[in-house]
Amino acid sequence: MQQELSRKARIRSAWIVALCLTGCPVLASAETIKAQLSTAPNVPPPITRTKPATVVVEMTAKEYVGTIGEGEKYKFWSFNGTVPGPMIRVRVGDTVQIHLTNAKDSTESHNIDFHAVNGPGGGAVKLNTEPGEKTGLSFKAINPGLYVYHCATASPSIPAHIANGMYGMILVEPEGGLPPVDKEFYVLQSDFYTKKGKGDVLEYDHEKGLAEHPTHVVYNGMAGSLVKNPLKAEVGDKIRIFFGNAGPNLVSSWHIIGEIFDKVWTEGSLTTPPLENVQTTLVPAAGSSVAEFTVEVPGTYISVDHSIYRIAKGALGLLEVKGKKNPDVYKGLE
Ligand SMILES: [Cu+2]
């Protein structure tokens, strides 16, 4: 009897050793790390981990008065006090823990619908957060790609929360990550619907939203944000732009004047082969595109929505490239 028991104990021990050598589910739990968030046009650093982790993301819904255009103020609703909200970078297989706080002085309830989530409401139904309260969501990043997130609170209306600035992007890197490049940027287009308000602060205009007549079409939350602070690169740099379109209404015809996208991952689908040699790419409302190109010639390049009247509403940004002239590629003639 004693011999039989010790034989069983030996077999059990051998099983435990074998399990642990092949990835013990008890001892080898995934590490927990705090997400490094970035403010547009900056991008969080590439992920060097080769294994999934639990990534903790702190988000705060904040309403504030900021600049929407030259000499124009607007009452934005935001994530983390910027429009767009921060860019989040995780890898496929990560468990993402979202902690949403709604600031005490908010006038509205807020939540987040992550397009990277598999689950009802993209997480919004778990993240309905009243002013001064906190909620949480855990989701597994199953599908790699570049995704938009936005507030989807029904009161006063979902479009109003998007139109007021509550959006950002989350990148889910595929297995093995993305190839290194010289510069990465985060650019997000959106449309605003404003009317004269009290004092000198513009107000949200629901009627203009319904009519799909924006007063502002902007990159990174402000008409002229990328004119005031252009993207910067050097000749020979390989550039990757994570481009999003929050809408809420317009589809963007994204184009960079004087450049050709060497590669475009349309719809933000990073596991599909890219299109090559693209002049203009369509980015749907609540969609994205990842573009790569190498700059051969120094100078100023202008990023536009080539639905071109929109440049008068702010859809224009600059990329300044410094470096040696390259007459073999570009020069004037006498
Ligand atoms: Cu909201």
Short mmCIF file of C-alpha atoms and ligand atoms in Angstrom, two decimals:
data_model
loop_
_atom_site.label_atom_id
_atom_site.label_comp_id
_atom_site.label_asym_id
_atom_site.label_seq_id
_atom_site.Cartn_x
_atom_site.Cartn_y
_atom_site.Cartn_z
CA MET A 1 0.00 0.00 0.00
CA GLN A 2 2.79 2.40 1.03
CA GLN A 3 4.73 1.48 -2.12
CA GLU A 4 1.64 2.13 -4.29
CA LEU A 5 1.16 5.61 -2.67
CA SER A 6 4.77 6.62 -3.20
CA ARG A 7 4.61 5.41 -6.84
CA LYS A 8 1.54 7.67 -7.35
CA ALA A 9 3.35 10.60 -5.67
CA ARG A 10 6.34 10.11 -7.98
CA ILE A 11 4.08 10.10 -11.05
CA ARG A 12 2.33 13.27 -9.81
CA SER A 13 5.68 15.02 -9.23
CA ALA A 14 6.88 14.04 -12.71
CA TRP A 15 3.71 15.54 -14.21
CA ILE A 16 4.17 18.83 -12.29
CA VAL A 17 7.83 19.10 -13.42
CA ALA A 18 6.81 18.38 -17.04
CA LEU A 19 4.02 20.98 -16.91
CA CYS A 20 6.31 23.66 -15.46
CA LEU A 21 9.01 22.99 -18.05
CA THR A 22 6.47 23.51 -20.81
CA GLY A 23 5.02 26.68 -19.26
CA CYS A 24 3.60 26.16 -15.79
CA PRO A 25 0.18 27.86 -15.67
CA VAL A 26 0.58 28.58 -11.95
CA LEU A 27 4.16 29.83 -11.78
CA ALA A 28 4.49 31.50 -15.21
CA SER A 29 1.65 34.05 -15.01
CA ALA A 30 1.96 36.93 -17.53
CA GLU A 31 3.74 40.06 -16.28
CA THR A 32 1.66 43.15 -15.51
CA ILE A 33 2.89 46.44 -16.93
CA LYS A 34 1.61 50.00 -17.08
CA ALA A 35 0.89 51.20 -20.63
CA GLN A 36 3.11 53.95 -21.98
CA LEU A 37 0.57 56.30 -23.56
CA SER A 38 1.45 59.01 -26.06
CA THR A 39 -0.06 62.34 -27.05
CA ALA A 40 -0.50 63.00 -30.80
CA PRO A 41 1.55 63.25 -32.97
CA ASN A 42 3.81 61.05 -30.83
CA VAL A 43 3.59 57.27 -30.81
CA PRO A 44 4.34 54.96 -27.87
CA PRO A 45 7.61 53.00 -28.30
CA PRO A 46 7.53 49.71 -30.23
CA ILE A 47 6.87 46.59 -28.18
CA THR A 48 9.92 44.41 -27.70
CA ARG A 49 8.21 41.76 -25.57
CA THR A 50 7.92 38.38 -27.22
CA LYS A 51 5.18 37.18 -24.86
CA PRO A 52 1.76 38.59 -24.00
CA ALA A 53 1.39 40.59 -20.80
CA THR A 54 -1.34 42.25 -18.80
CA VAL A 55 -1.27 45.92 -19.76
CA VAL A 56 -2.86 48.49 -17.44
CA VAL A 57 -4.25 51.64 -19.10
CA GLU A 58 -5.40 54.64 -17.05
CA MET A 59 -7.92 56.87 -18.84
CA THR A 60 -9.70 59.96 -17.56
CA ALA A 61 -12.70 61.62 -19.21
CA LYS A 62 -12.15 65.38 -18.96
CA GLU A 63 -14.14 68.30 -20.31
CA TYR A 64 -12.15 71.48 -20.95
CA VAL A 65 -12.09 74.68 -22.97
CA GLY A 66 -9.31 74.64 -25.58
CA THR A 67 -8.35 76.02 -28.97
CA ILE A 68 -10.08 74.58 -32.03
CA GLY A 69 -8.70 77.08 -34.57
CA GLU A 70 -6.92 80.39 -34.87
CA GLY A 71 -8.49 82.61 -32.19
CA GLU A 72 -11.37 80.15 -31.65
CA LYS A 73 -12.18 78.40 -28.38
CA TYR A 74 -14.36 75.32 -27.90
CA LYS A 75 -15.60 73.24 -24.97
CA PHE A 76 -14.02 69.85 -25.74
CA TRP A 77 -14.90 66.52 -24.14
CA SER A 78 -11.77 64.39 -24.10
CA PHE A 79 -9.81 61.43 -22.87
CA ASN A 80 -6.84 62.42 -20.69
CA GLY A 81 -7.27 66.13 -21.43
CA THR A 82 -6.18 66.07 -25.09
CA VAL A 83 -7.96 65.75 -28.44
CA PRO A 84 -7.36 63.20 -29.77
CA GLY A 85 -6.94 61.07 -26.66
CA PRO A 86 -3.75 59.09 -26.11
CA MET A 87 -2.47 56.38 -28.43
CA ILE A 88 -2.28 52.98 -26.76
CA ARG A 89 0.13 50.29 -28.02
CA VAL A 90 -0.25 46.62 -27.10
CA ARG A 91 0.49 43.29 -28.79
CA VAL A 92 -1.75 40.47 -29.85
CA GLY A 93 -2.53 38.16 -26.93
CA ASP A 94 -2.18 40.91 -24.32
CA THR A 95 -4.84 41.29 -21.67
CA VAL A 96 -5.68 44.99 -21.52
CA GLN A 97 -7.07 46.43 -18.30
CA ILE A 98 -8.80 49.76 -18.81
CA HIS A 99 -9.43 51.94 -15.76
CA LEU A 100 -11.72 54.83 -16.66
CA THR A 101 -12.17 57.76 -14.31
CA ASN A 102 -14.69 60.48 -15.10
CA ALA A 103 -13.50 63.80 -13.66
CA LYS A 104 -15.57 65.22 -10.78
CA ASP A 105 -16.36 68.41 -12.68
CA SER A 106 -17.67 66.64 -15.80
CA THR A 107 -21.17 67.60 -16.88
CA GLU A 108 -21.81 64.23 -18.58
CA SER A 109 -21.50 60.49 -18.09
CA HIS A 110 -18.81 58.99 -20.39
CA ASN A 111 -17.61 55.56 -21.53
CA ILE A 112 -15.31 54.01 -24.18
CA ASP A 113 -16.08 51.79 -27.16
CA PHE A 114 -12.77 50.21 -28.25
CA HIS A 115 -12.92 48.88 -31.79
CA ALA A 116 -10.14 46.46 -30.75
CA VAL A 117 -12.50 44.69 -28.31
CA ASN A 118 -14.48 41.52 -28.89
CA GLY A 119 -17.49 41.98 -26.61
CA PRO A 120 -20.73 43.97 -26.37
CA GLY A 121 -20.36 47.68 -27.00
CA GLY A 122 -16.60 47.30 -27.48
CA GLY A 123 -16.43 47.60 -23.71
CA ALA A 124 -18.70 50.63 -23.48
CA VAL A 125 -21.38 48.75 -21.54
CA LYS A 126 -18.81 48.00 -18.80
CA LEU A 127 -17.36 51.49 -18.77
CA ASN A 128 -20.40 53.76 -18.28
CA THR A 129 -18.93 56.20 -15.79
CA GLU A 130 -20.72 59.00 -13.98
CA PRO A 131 -18.85 62.20 -12.99
CA GLY A 132 -16.48 61.50 -10.09
CA GLU A 133 -16.72 57.71 -10.53
CA LYS A 134 -14.42 54.95 -11.79
CA THR A 135 -15.07 51.80 -13.83
CA GLY A 136 -12.91 49.03 -15.30
CA LEU A 137 -12.76 46.65 -18.24
CA SER A 138 -10.48 43.72 -19.04
CA PHE A 139 -10.25 42.50 -22.63
CA LYS A 140 -7.97 40.22 -24.59
CA ALA A 141 -6.43 41.75 -27.73
CA ILE A 142 -7.24 38.93 -30.14
CA ASN A 143 -7.09 40.74 -33.51
CA PRO A 144 -3.99 42.69 -34.52
CA GLY A 145 -4.54 46.04 -36.28
CA LEU A 146 -4.88 49.78 -35.81
CA TYR A 147 -8.19 50.64 -34.17
CA VAL A 148 -10.16 53.73 -33.19
CA TYR A 149 -11.70 54.07 -29.76
CA HIS A 150 -14.39 56.61 -28.86
CA CYS A 151 -17.00 57.52 -26.28
CA ALA A 152 -20.41 55.99 -27.00
CA THR A 153 -22.59 57.45 -24.27
CA ALA A 154 -26.21 57.81 -25.39
CA SER A 155 -26.99 60.99 -23.45
CA PRO A 156 -27.33 63.55 -24.97
CA SER A 157 -26.36 61.45 -28.06
CA ILE A 158 -23.50 59.17 -29.10
CA PRO A 159 -22.55 61.47 -32.02
CA ALA A 160 -22.28 64.44 -29.64
CA HIS A 161 -19.64 62.65 -27.54
CA ILE A 162 -17.62 61.82 -30.67
CA ALA A 163 -18.13 65.26 -32.21
CA ASN A 164 -16.88 66.90 -29.02
CA GLY A 165 -13.49 65.15 -29.16
CA MET A 166 -13.78 61.82 -27.32
CA TYR A 167 -11.64 59.49 -29.43
CA GLY A 168 -8.15 58.12 -29.94
CA MET A 169 -6.39 55.05 -31.29
CA ILE A 170 -5.13 51.70 -30.06
CA LEU A 171 -2.53 49.71 -31.98
CA VAL A 172 -2.51 45.94 -31.51
CA GLU A 173 0.82 44.76 -32.88
CA PRO A 174 0.83 41.41 -34.64
CA GLU A 175 2.96 38.47 -33.46
CA GLY A 176 6.60 39.46 -34.08
CA GLY A 177 5.81 43.21 -34.02
CA LEU A 178 6.27 45.74 -36.80
CA PRO A 179 9.55 46.21 -38.71
CA PRO A 180 11.62 49.14 -37.39
CA VAL A 181 11.35 52.52 -39.16
CA ASP A 182 13.05 55.88 -38.56
CA LYS A 183 9.98 57.91 -37.54
CA GLU A 184 6.48 57.05 -36.41
CA PHE A 185 3.62 59.55 -36.10
CA TYR A 186 0.04 59.48 -34.80
CA VAL A 187 -2.35 61.62 -36.84
CA LEU A 188 -6.11 61.58 -36.38
CA GLN A 189 -8.63 63.47 -38.50
CA SER A 190 -12.02 64.54 -37.21
CA ASP A 191 -14.88 66.92 -38.01
CA PHE A 192 -16.46 69.46 -35.64
CA TYR A 193 -19.87 71.16 -35.71
CA THR A 194 -19.88 74.50 -33.94
CA LYS A 195 -21.99 77.60 -33.45
CA LYS A 196 -21.60 80.80 -31.52
CA GLY A 197 -21.97 80.17 -27.80
CA LYS A 198 -21.85 82.16 -24.61
CA GLY A 199 -18.92 84.54 -24.45
CA ASP A 200 -16.11 83.69 -26.84
CA VAL A 201 -16.42 79.89 -26.53
CA LEU A 202 -17.98 78.07 -29.50
CA GLU A 203 -20.69 75.50 -28.79
CA TYR A 204 -21.60 72.12 -30.29
CA ASP A 205 -24.27 72.40 -33.01
CA HIS A 206 -26.35 69.22 -33.28
CA GLU A 207 -28.27 70.47 -36.34
CA LYS A 208 -25.05 70.96 -38.32
CA GLY A 209 -24.00 67.45 -37.26
CA LEU A 210 -27.28 65.99 -38.54
CA ALA A 211 -26.87 67.91 -41.79
CA GLU A 212 -23.23 66.68 -42.01
CA HIS A 213 -22.01 70.24 -42.46
CA PRO A 214 -18.85 70.57 -40.38
CA THR A 215 -17.43 73.96 -39.49
CA HIS A 216 -13.99 72.43 -38.80
CA VAL A 217 -12.17 69.45 -40.33
CA VAL A 218 -8.93 69.02 -38.45
CA TYR A 219 -5.89 66.91 -37.71
CA ASN A 220 -5.14 66.21 -34.08
CA GLY A 221 -7.96 68.24 -32.61
CA MET A 222 -7.23 71.72 -33.91
CA ALA A 223 -7.23 73.50 -37.26
CA GLY A 224 -3.56 74.12 -37.98
CA SER A 225 -2.15 71.86 -35.23
CA LEU A 226 0.31 70.30 -37.67
CA VAL A 227 1.05 73.69 -39.23
CA LYS A 228 1.97 75.20 -35.88
CA ASN A 229 3.92 72.08 -34.95
CA PRO A 230 4.86 70.30 -38.19
CA LEU A 231 5.97 66.67 -38.29
CA LYS A 232 9.74 66.61 -38.75
CA ALA A 233 11.99 64.17 -40.61
CA GLU A 234 15.25 63.93 -42.51
CA VAL A 235 16.00 62.92 -46.09
CA GLY A 236 16.26 59.14 -46.26
CA ASP A 237 13.98 58.55 -43.27
CA LYS A 238 11.48 55.75 -43.52
CA ILE A 239 8.29 57.18 -42.00
CA ARG A 240 5.28 55.31 -40.70
CA ILE A 241 2.06 57.22 -40.04
CA PHE A 242 -0.71 55.70 -37.97
CA PHE A 243 -3.62 57.63 -39.46
CA GLY A 244 -7.09 57.51 -38.00
CA ASN A 245 -10.38 59.13 -38.85
CA ALA A 246 -12.77 59.65 -35.96
CA GLY A 247 -15.43 61.22 -38.17
CA PRO A 248 -18.10 61.43 -36.84
CA ASN A 249 -19.38 62.01 -40.39
CA LEU A 250 -16.70 62.46 -43.02
CA VAL A 251 -14.69 59.91 -44.94
CA SER A 252 -11.14 61.15 -45.47
CA SER A 253 -9.29 61.15 -48.80
CA TRP A 254 -5.87 61.22 -47.16
CA HIS A 255 -3.02 62.42 -49.37
CA ILE A 256 0.43 63.92 -48.87
CA ILE A 257 1.26 66.47 -51.56
CA GLY A 258 4.60 65.57 -53.14
CA GLU A 259 4.87 62.08 -51.66
CA ILE A 260 3.71 58.65 -52.68
CA PHE A 261 2.87 56.13 -49.99
CA ASP A 262 5.26 53.23 -50.65
CA LYS A 263 2.95 50.95 -48.67
CA VAL A 264 -0.55 51.34 -47.25
CA TRP A 265 -2.26 48.92 -44.93
CA THR A 266 -5.81 49.97 -45.71
CA GLU A 267 -8.46 49.83 -43.01
CA GLY A 268 -5.62 49.41 -40.48
CA SER A 269 -5.40 45.68 -41.30
CA LEU A 270 -1.79 44.85 -40.47
CA THR A 271 -1.96 41.14 -41.32
CA THR A 272 -3.05 41.75 -44.92
CA PRO A 273 -0.33 42.50 -47.53
CA PRO A 274 -0.13 46.27 -48.05
CA LEU A 275 -1.06 48.11 -51.22
CA GLU A 276 2.03 49.58 -52.87
CA ASN A 277 2.62 52.97 -54.53
CA VAL A 278 -0.56 54.74 -53.45
CA GLN A 279 -1.34 58.44 -54.01
CA THR A 280 -4.52 58.87 -51.92
CA THR A 281 -6.12 56.46 -49.49
CA LEU A 282 -9.70 56.46 -48.27
CA VAL A 283 -10.09 56.30 -44.52
CA PRO A 284 -13.66 55.69 -43.36
CA ALA A 285 -15.25 57.35 -40.36
CA ALA A 286 -14.11 55.29 -37.34
CA GLY A 287 -11.43 53.63 -39.47
CA SER A 288 -7.70 53.83 -39.95
CA SER A 289 -4.83 53.39 -42.34
CA VAL A 290 -1.14 52.73 -41.79
CA ALA A 291 1.17 54.24 -44.39
CA GLU A 292 4.93 53.98 -44.90
CA PHE A 293 7.09 56.04 -47.18
CA THR A 294 10.69 57.17 -47.50
CA VAL A 295 11.37 60.86 -48.08
CA GLU A 296 13.92 61.38 -50.87
CA VAL A 297 13.92 65.17 -51.23
CA PRO A 298 14.13 67.94 -48.59
CA GLY A 299 11.34 70.49 -48.26
CA THR A 300 7.83 70.95 -46.92
CA TYR A 301 5.16 68.38 -47.68
CA ILE A 302 1.49 69.04 -47.07
CA SER A 303 -0.83 66.39 -45.71
CA VAL A 304 -4.43 67.03 -46.75
CA ASP A 305 -7.89 65.58 -47.00
CA HIS A 306 -8.01 65.71 -50.81
CA SER A 307 -11.74 66.35 -50.64
CA ILE A 308 -9.95 69.60 -51.05
CA TYR A 309 -12.40 72.29 -49.93
CA ARG A 310 -11.82 70.87 -46.46
CA ILE A 311 -8.39 72.50 -46.28
CA ALA A 312 -10.29 75.76 -45.67
CA LYS A 313 -11.84 74.06 -42.61
CA GLY A 314 -8.45 73.01 -41.24
CA ALA A 315 -7.63 69.64 -42.86
CA LEU A 316 -4.05 70.51 -43.61
CA GLY A 317 -0.77 69.60 -41.90
CA LEU A 318 2.92 69.92 -42.66
CA LEU A 319 5.81 67.49 -42.81
CA GLU A 320 9.16 69.29 -42.83
CA VAL A 321 12.04 67.30 -44.27
CA LYS A 322 15.62 68.48 -43.83
CA GLY A 323 18.72 67.18 -45.58
CA LYS A 324 20.79 67.24 -48.74
CA LYS A 325 19.17 68.16 -52.03
CA ASN A 326 18.59 65.26 -54.38
CA PRO A 327 18.58 66.70 -57.94
CA ASP A 328 18.57 63.23 -59.42
CA VAL A 329 15.04 62.81 -58.04
CA TYR A 330 13.77 66.42 -58.10
CA LYS A 331 15.07 69.68 -59.59
CA GLY A 332 13.87 72.68 -61.55
CA LEU A 333 15.03 73.35 -65.07
CA GLU A 334 16.50 76.60 -66.40
CU CU B 1 -18.38 60.86 -23.54
#
